[in-house]
XYZ file of C-alpha atoms in Angstrom:
396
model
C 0.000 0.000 0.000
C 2.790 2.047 0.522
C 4.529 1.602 -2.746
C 1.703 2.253 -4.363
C 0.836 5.375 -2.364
C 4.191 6.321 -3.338
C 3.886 5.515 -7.387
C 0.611 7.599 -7.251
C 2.399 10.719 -5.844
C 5.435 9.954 -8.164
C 3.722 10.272 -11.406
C 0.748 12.554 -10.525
C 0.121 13.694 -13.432
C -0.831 10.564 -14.737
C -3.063 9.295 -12.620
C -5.628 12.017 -13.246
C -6.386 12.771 -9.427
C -5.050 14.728 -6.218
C -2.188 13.313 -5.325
C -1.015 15.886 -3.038
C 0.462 15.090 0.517
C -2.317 16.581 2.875
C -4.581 14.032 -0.113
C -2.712 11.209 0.215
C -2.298 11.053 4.001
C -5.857 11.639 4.623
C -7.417 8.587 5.633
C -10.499 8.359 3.593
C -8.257 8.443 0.705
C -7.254 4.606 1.439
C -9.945 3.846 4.085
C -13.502 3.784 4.437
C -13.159 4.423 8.239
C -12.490 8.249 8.958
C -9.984 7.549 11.699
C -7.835 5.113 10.644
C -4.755 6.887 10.235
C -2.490 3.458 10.186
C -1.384 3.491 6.357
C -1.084 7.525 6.844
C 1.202 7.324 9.418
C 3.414 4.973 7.999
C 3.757 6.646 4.953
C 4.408 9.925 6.319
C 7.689 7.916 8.361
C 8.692 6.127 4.548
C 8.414 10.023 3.364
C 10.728 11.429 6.262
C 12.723 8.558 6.031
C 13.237 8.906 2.254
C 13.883 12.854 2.548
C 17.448 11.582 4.332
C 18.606 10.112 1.084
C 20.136 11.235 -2.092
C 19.687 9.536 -5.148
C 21.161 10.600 -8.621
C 18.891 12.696 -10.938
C 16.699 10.430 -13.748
C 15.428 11.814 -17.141
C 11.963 11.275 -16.666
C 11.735 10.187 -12.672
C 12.445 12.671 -9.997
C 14.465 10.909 -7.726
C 12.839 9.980 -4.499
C 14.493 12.120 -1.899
C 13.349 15.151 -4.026
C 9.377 13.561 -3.861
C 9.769 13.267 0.166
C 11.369 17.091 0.644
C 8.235 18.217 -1.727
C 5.883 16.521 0.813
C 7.209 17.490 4.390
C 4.625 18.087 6.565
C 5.148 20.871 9.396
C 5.974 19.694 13.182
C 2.281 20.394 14.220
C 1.096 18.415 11.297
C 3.145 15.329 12.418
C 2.464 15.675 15.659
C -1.755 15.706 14.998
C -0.806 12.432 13.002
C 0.790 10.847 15.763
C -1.853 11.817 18.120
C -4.371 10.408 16.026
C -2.245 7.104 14.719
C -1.241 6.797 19.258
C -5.359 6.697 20.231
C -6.447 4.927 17.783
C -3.813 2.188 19.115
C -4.736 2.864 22.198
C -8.293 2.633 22.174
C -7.632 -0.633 20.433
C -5.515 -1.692 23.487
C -2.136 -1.534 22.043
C -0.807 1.382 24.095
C 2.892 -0.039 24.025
C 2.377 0.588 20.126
C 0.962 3.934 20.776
C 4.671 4.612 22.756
C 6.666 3.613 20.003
C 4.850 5.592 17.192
C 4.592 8.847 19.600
C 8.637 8.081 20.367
C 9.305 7.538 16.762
C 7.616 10.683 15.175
C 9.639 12.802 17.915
C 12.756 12.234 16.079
C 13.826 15.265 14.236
C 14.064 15.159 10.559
C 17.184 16.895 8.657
C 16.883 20.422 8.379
C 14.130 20.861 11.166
C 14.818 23.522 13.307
C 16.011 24.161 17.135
C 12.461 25.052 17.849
C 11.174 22.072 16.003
C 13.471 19.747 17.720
C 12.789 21.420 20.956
C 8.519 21.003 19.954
C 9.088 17.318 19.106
C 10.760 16.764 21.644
C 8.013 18.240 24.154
C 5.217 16.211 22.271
C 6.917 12.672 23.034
C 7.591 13.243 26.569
C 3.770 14.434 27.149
C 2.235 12.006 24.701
C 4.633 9.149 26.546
C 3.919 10.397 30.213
C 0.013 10.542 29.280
C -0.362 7.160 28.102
C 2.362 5.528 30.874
C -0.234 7.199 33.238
C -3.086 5.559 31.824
C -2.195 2.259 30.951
C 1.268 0.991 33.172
C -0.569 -1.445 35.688
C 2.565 -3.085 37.213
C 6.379 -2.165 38.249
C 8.984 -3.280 35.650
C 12.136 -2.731 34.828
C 11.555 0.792 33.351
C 10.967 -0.970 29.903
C 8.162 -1.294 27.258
C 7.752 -4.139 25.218
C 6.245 -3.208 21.926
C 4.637 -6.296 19.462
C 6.495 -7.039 16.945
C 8.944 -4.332 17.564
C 11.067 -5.606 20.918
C 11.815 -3.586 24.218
C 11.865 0.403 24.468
C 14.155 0.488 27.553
C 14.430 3.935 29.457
C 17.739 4.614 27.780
C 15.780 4.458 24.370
C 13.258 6.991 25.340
C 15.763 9.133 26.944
C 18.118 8.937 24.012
C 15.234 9.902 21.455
C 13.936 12.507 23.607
C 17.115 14.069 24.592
C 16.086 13.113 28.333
C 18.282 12.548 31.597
C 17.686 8.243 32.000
C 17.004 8.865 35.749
C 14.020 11.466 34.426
C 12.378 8.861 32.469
C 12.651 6.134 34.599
C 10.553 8.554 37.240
C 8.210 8.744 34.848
C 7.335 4.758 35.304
C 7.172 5.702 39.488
C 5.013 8.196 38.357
C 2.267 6.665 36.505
C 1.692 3.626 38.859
C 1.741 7.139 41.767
C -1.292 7.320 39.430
C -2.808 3.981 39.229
C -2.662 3.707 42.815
C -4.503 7.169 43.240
C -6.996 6.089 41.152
C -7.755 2.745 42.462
C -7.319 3.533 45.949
C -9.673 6.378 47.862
C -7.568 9.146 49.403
C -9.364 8.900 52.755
C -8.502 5.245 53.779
C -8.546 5.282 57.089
C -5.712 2.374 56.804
C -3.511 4.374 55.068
C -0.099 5.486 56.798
C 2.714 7.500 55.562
C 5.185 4.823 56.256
C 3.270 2.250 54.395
C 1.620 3.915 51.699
C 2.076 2.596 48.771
C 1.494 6.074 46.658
C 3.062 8.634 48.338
C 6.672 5.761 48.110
C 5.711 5.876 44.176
C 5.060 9.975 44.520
C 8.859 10.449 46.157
C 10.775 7.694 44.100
C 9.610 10.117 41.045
C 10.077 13.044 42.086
C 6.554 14.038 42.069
C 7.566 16.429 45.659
C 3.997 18.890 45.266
C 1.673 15.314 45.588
C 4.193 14.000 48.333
C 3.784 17.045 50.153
C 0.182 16.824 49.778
C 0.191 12.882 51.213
C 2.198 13.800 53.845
C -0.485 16.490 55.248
C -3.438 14.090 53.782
C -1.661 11.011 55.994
C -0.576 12.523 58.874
C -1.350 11.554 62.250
C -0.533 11.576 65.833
C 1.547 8.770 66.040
C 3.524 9.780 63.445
C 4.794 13.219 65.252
C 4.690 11.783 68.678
C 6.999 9.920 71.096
C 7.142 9.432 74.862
C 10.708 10.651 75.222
C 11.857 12.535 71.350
C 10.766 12.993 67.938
C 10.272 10.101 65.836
C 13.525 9.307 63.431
C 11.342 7.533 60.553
C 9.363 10.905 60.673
C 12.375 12.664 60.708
C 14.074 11.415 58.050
C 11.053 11.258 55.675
C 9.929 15.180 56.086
C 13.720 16.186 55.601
C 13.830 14.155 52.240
C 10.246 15.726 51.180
C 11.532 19.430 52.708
C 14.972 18.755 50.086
C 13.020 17.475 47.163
C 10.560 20.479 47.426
C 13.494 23.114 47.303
C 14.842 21.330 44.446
C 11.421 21.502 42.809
C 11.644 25.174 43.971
C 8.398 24.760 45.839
C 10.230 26.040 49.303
C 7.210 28.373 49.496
C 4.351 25.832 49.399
C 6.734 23.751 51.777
C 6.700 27.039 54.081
C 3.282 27.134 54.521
C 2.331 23.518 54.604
C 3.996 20.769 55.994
C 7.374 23.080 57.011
C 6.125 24.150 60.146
C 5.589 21.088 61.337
C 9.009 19.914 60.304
C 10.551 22.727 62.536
C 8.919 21.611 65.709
C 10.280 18.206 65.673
C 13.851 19.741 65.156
C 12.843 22.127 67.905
C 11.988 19.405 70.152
C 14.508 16.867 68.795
C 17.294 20.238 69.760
C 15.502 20.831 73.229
C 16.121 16.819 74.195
C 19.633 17.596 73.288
C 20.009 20.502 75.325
C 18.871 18.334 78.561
C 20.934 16.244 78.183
C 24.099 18.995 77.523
C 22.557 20.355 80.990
C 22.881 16.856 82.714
C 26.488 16.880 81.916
C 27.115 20.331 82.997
C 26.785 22.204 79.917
C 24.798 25.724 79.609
C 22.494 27.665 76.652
C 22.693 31.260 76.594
C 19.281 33.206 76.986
C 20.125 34.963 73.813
C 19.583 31.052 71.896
C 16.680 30.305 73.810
C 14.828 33.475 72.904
C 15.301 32.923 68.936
C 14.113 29.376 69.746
C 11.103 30.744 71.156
C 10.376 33.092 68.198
C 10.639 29.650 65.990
C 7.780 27.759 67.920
C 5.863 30.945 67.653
C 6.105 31.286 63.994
C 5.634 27.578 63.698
C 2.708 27.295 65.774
C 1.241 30.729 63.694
C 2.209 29.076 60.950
C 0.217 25.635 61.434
C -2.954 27.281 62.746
C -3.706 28.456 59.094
C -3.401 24.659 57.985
C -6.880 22.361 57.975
C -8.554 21.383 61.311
C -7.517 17.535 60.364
C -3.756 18.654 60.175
C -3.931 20.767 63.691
C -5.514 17.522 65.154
C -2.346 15.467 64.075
C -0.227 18.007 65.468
C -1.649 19.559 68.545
C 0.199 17.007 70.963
C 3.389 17.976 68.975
C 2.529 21.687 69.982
C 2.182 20.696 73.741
C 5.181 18.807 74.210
C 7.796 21.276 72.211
C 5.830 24.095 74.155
C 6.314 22.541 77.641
C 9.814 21.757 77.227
C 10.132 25.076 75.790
C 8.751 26.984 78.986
C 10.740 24.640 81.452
C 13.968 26.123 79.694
C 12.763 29.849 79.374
C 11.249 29.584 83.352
C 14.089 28.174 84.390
C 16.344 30.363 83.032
C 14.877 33.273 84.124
C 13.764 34.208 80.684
C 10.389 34.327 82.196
C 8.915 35.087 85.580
C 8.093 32.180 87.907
C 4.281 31.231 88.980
C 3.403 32.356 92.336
C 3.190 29.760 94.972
C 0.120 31.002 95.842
C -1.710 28.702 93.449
C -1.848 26.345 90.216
C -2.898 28.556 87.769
C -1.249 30.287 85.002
C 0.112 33.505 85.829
C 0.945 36.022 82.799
C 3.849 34.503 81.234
C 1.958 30.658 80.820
C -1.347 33.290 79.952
C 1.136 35.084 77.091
C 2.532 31.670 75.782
C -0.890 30.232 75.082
C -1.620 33.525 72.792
C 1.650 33.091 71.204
C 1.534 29.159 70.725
C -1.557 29.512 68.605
C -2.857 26.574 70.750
C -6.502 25.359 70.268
C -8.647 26.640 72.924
C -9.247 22.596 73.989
C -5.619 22.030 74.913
C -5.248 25.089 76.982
C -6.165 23.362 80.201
C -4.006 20.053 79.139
C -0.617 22.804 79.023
C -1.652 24.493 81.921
C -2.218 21.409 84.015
C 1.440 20.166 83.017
C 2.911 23.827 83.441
C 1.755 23.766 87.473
C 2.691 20.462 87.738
C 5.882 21.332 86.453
C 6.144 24.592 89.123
C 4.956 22.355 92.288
C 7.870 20.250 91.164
C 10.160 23.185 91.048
C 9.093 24.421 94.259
C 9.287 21.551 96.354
C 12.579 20.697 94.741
C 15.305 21.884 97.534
C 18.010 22.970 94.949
C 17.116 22.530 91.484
C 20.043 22.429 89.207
C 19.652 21.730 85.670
C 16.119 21.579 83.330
C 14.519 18.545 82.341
C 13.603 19.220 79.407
C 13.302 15.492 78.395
C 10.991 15.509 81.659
C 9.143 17.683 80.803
C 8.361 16.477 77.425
C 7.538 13.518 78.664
C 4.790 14.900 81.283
C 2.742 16.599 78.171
C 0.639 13.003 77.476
């Protein structure tokens, strides 16, 4: 069918019809179905293919590379083809197909342009992505295997496409990220950030904006809490989501999201230091514990502007940093001691409430553990070093 397409466009004026490209390729022309763009597609890739060569000149036959640079179609003319020529695979099942004819019409013909490379080169990568998204139901090795064609390993893609290897490989991650979104409802109450199976997918490519959006959708108390310090695993896994979300340069939504909470672990992790720098002798200036103090404030401001469900994860996070954090600034004079004249909060514990941005609810909780930390005090005969790590531990 080819040949013949070719023969007819050859001698054309012979045959005593249109025999012109935008003719030829249309898929009426050799079809009675409308969308069957299969013998169209090929023979625009026999044309490009053709327009690399040079033959010598003929008397009466224009040589063949001259025929294929006469009928060049422009980049968003093969790019609608291979959209059309990729669904119709697809629809018929035959998505790995769909890959390689999307891959294969991304390769820039000679002569195109940067701009044309660089517009090619844009359409496989989305075209690729979009159908990887839809279709890839199980982890390989980074690999499609096309019928009748062989394997289209992430080197190939990245080679044609002018891609980093690593980049395309994400782009596997990504797409079963996808399937399991899709198949899975985002408010399984099962679901846990060390476990899930999605937000693992999201991070291993790169996809930082939905793991930072799992990690505030998954979040909860257990995950932020511990009797005696932070949790490592927790750690660890916001500090890898807080350095992919720079690199994305997302620091912002980071900021005012999940980056908050991040702070008060470190906060907390740094105060359980501190006690124990204070039970081998060591000091902290009042100068360091006052900029600590304005970093739980902004923290705490920070996460009150964040969904109820997220402040619910969190709020015993706020109570213990914000315990430990009064112990130090009370006992170092940083701010003025509760009267023994009772168990309620006097003006400083009144101020750091206001400050904290804690929920109304958990006022009495803080207070409760504040006085219980001041009877301690008092009946202690000569207090000499915070516990912090004490303290922490009284706020369940």
């Amino acid at each position: 069918d080819i040949c013949y397409e070719i023969v007819r466009m050859t001698f054309q004026g012979m045959v005593g019809r249109d025999t012109s490209l935008a003719n030829s390729l249309h898929p009426l022309t050799h079809s009675s179905e409308a969308f069957d763009s299969e013998l169209s597609w090929h023979l625009q890739q026999v044309l490009e293919t053709l327009s690399a060569y040079s033959h010598p000149p003929h008397a009466h036959v224009p040589p063949l590379s001259l025929l294929a640079r006469r009928n060049k179609l422009s980049v968003s003319q093969k790019c609608a083809l291979a959209s059309q020529f990729a669904t119709q695979l697809e629809m018929a099942g035959q998505w790995q197909s769909a890959c390689y004819v999307c891959l294969s019409s991304s390769e820039p013909a000679p002569g195109d342009t940067e701009d044309a490379r660089e517009a090619l080169t844009a359409f496989g990568a989305a075209q690729i992505r979009g159908l990887l998204c839809r279709n890839l139901t199980t982890k390989g090795d980074g690999s499609i295997t096309v019928p009748g064609v062989g394997r289209l390993t992430a080197a190939d893609v990245a080679a044609t496409l002018s891609k980093p290897e690593e980049e395309v490989r994400r782009w596997f991650a990504e797409a079963l990220a996808w399937r399991v979104r899709s198949n899975r409802g985002p408010h399984d109450s099962s679901r846990r950030i060390f476990q899930d199976e999605e937000l693992a997918l999201a991070m291993e490519s790169g996809w930082w904006e939905r793991s930072h959006e799992l990690l505030l959708l998954l979040l909860v108390p257990d995950d932020v809490e511990h009797a005696s310090k932070p949790p490592e695993r927790t750690l660890s896994l916001m500090r890898h989501i807080s350095a992919g979300m720079i690199k994305a340069h997302k620091a912002d939504v980071w900021d005012s999201g999940a980056g908050p909470i991040l702070e008060l672990l470190e906060i907390w992790d740094l105060l359980t230091r501190l006690d124990q720098d204070f039970e081998g002798g060591g000091t902290i200036s009042h100068a360091s514990l006052t900029r600590i103090a304005g970093k739980v404030q902004s923290a705490c401001d920070r996460i009150s502007r964040l969904t109820v469900a997220v402040q619910r994860s969190v709020v015993g996070l706020s109570l213990k940093v914000s315990q430990s954090l009064w112990t130090y600034l009370h006992l170092s004079g940083i701010t003025p001691p509760p009267q023994p004249s009772g168990i309620q909060a006097d003006t400083a514990s009144a101020s750091l409430l206001t400050k904290l941005h804690l929920p109304p609810s958990q006022h009495l909780s803080l207070l409760q553990a504040l006085a219980s930390q001041a009877l301690s005090a008092l009946s202690s005969v000569a207090p000499t070093a915070p516990r912090g790590g004490g303290a922490v531990g009284g706020a369940e």
